[in-house]
mmCIF file of C-alpha atoms in Angstrom:
data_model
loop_
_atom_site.group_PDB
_atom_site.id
_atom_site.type_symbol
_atom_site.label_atom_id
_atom_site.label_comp_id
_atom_site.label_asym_id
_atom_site.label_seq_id
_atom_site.Cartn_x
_atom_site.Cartn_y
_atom_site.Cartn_z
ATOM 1 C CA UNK A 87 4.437 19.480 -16.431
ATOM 2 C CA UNK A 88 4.809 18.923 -20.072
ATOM 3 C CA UNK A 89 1.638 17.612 -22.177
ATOM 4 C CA UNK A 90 2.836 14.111 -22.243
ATOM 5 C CA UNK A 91 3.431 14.201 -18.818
ATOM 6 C CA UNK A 92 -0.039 15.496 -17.897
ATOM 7 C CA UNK A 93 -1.078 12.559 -19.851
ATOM 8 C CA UNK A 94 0.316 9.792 -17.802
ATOM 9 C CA UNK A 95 -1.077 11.503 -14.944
ATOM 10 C CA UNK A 96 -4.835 11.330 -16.339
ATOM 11 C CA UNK A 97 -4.264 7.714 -17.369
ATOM 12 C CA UNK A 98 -3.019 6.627 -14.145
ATOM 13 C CA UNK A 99 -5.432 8.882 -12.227
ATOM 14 C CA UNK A 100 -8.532 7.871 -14.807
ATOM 15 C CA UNK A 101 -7.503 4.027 -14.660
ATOM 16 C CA UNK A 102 -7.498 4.291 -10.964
ATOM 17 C CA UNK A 103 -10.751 6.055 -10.957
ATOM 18 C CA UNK A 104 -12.268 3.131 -12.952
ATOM 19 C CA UNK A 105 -10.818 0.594 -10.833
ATOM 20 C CA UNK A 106 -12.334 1.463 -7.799
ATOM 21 C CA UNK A 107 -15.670 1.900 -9.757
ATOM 22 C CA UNK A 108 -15.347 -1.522 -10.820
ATOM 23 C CA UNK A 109 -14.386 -2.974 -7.770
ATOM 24 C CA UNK A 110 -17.287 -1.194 -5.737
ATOM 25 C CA UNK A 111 -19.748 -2.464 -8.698
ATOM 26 C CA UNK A 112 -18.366 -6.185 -8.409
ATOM 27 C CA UNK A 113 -18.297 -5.799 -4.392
ATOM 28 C CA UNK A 114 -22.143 -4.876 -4.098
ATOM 29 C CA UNK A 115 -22.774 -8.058 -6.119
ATOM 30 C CA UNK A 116 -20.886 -9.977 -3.725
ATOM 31 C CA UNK A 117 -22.763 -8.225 -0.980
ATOM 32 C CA UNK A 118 -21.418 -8.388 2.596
ATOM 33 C CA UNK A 119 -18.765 -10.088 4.059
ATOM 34 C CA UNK A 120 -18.836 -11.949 7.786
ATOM 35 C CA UNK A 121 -16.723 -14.436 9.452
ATOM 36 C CA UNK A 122 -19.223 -16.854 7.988
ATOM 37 C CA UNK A 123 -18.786 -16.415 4.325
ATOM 38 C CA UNK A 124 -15.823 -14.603 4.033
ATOM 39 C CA UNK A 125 -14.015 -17.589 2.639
ATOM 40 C CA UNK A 126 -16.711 -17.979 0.301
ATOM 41 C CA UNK A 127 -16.224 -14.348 -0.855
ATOM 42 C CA UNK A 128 -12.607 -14.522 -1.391
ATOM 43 C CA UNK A 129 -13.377 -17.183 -3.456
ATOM 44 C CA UNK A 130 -15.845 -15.843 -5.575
ATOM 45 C CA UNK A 131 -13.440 -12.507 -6.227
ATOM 46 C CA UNK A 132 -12.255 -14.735 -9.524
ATOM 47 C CA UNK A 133 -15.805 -15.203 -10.467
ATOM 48 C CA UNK A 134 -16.881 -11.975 -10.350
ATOM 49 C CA UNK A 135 -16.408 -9.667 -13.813
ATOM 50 C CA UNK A 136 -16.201 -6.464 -12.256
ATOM 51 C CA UNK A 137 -13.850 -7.368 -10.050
ATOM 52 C CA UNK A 138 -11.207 -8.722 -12.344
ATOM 53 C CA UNK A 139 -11.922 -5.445 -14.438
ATOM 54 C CA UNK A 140 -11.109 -3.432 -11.603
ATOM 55 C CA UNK A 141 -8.138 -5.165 -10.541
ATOM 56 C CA UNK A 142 -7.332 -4.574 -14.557
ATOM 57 C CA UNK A 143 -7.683 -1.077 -14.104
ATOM 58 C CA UNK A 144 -5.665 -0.750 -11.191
ATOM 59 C CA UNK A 145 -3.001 -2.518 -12.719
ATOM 60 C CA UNK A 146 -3.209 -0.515 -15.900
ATOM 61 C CA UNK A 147 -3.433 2.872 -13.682
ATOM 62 C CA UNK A 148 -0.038 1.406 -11.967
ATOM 63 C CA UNK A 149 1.678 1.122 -15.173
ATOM 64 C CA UNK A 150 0.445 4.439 -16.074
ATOM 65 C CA UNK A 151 2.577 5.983 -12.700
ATOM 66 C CA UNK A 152 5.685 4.486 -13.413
ATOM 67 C CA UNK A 153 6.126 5.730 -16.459
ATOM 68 C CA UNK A 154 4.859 8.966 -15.311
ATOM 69 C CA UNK A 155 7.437 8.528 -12.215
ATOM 70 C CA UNK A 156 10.384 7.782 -15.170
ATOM 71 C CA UNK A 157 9.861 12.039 -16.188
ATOM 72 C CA UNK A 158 8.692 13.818 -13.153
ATOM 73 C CA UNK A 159 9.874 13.834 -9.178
ATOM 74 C CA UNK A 160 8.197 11.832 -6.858
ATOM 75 C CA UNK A 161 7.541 14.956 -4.898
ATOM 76 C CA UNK A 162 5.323 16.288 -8.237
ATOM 77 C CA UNK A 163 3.627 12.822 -8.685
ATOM 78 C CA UNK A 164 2.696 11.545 -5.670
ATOM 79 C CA UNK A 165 0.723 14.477 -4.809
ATOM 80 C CA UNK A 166 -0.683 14.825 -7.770
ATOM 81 C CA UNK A 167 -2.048 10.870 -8.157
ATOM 82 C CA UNK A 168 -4.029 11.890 -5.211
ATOM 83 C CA UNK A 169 -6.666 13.208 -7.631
ATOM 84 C CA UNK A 170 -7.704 9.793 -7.833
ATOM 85 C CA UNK A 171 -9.560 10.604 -4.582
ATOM 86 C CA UNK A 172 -11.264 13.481 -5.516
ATOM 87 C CA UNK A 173 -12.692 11.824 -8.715
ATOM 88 C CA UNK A 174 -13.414 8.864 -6.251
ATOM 89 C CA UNK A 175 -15.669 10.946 -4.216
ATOM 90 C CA UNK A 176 -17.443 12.069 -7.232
ATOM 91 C CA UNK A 177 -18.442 8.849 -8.285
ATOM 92 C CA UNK A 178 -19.554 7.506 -4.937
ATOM 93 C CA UNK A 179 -21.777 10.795 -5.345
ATOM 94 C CA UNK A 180 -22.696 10.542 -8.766
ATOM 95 C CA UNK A 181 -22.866 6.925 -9.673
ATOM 96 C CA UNK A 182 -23.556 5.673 -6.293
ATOM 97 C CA UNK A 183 -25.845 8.127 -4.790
ATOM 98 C CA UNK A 184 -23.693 8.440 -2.105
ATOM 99 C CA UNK A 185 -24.061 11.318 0.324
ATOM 100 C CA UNK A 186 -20.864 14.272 0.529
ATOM 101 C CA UNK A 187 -20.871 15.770 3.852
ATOM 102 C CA UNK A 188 -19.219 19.511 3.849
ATOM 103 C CA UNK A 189 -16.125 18.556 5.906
ATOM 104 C CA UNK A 190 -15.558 15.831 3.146
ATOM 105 C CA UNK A 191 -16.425 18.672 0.517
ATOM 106 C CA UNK A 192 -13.906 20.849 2.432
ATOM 107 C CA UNK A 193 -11.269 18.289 2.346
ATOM 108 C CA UNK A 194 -11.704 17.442 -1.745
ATOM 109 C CA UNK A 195 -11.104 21.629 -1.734
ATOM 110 C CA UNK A 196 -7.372 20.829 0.481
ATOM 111 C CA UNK A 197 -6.558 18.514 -2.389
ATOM 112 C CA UNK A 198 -7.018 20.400 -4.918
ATOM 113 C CA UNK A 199 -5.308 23.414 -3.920
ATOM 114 C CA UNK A 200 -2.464 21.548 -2.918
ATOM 115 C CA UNK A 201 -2.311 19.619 -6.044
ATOM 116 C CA UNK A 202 -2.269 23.068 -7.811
ATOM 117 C CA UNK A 203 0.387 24.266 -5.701
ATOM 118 C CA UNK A 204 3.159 21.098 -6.233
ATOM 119 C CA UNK A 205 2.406 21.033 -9.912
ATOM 120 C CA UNK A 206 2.453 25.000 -10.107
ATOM 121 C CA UNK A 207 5.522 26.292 -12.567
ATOM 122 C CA UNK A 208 6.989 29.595 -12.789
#
């Protein structure tokens, strides 16, 4: 993967990353959804700053793939976007104080090493 390559990849992966921050941000604002107010929460997605910024993000990280997908295989990018998780899991942890139990750990470790293995050139 050439350096400009590896760039598209951490946009689209970082983007990503920063939309589901946002989105998780503008979601515990809205708080929890029932039968009851769910129309009222649908409504109040276009309301809510964090949520537009997170659908921003996403839309930015999407951008960010198909150019990506323009100079490397699917086969080489698909894998590799799913990073986004890993990162994802961080933040819950980090930002979130959200708990990581060791088969969740384990499975962050499977995605790695396979991410390393598809993007791996002799």
């Amino acid at each position: 993967m050439s350096p400009q390559e590896f760039f598209l990849l951490l946009m689209s992966v970082l983007a990503s990353v920063a939309g589901q921050f946002f989105l998780k941000a503008g979601a515990l604002k809205l708080g929890r959804v029932n039968v009851g107010n769910a129309f009222n929460h649908i409504l109040s997605i276009i309301a809510t700053p964090e949520l537009l910024l997170g659908l921003t993000c996403y839309a930015l990280g999407a951008v960010a793939y198909i150019l990506l997908l323009t100079r490397v295989n699917l086969s080489v990018a698909g894998p590799s976007i799913s990073l986004v998780y890993v990162f994802s899991v961080l933040l819950g942890y980090f930002i979130f104080r959200e708990t990581i139990p060791m088969m969740r750990l384990a499975g962050l470790s499977f995605i790695i090493i396979g991410v390393i293995l598809v993007v791996w050139q002799k």
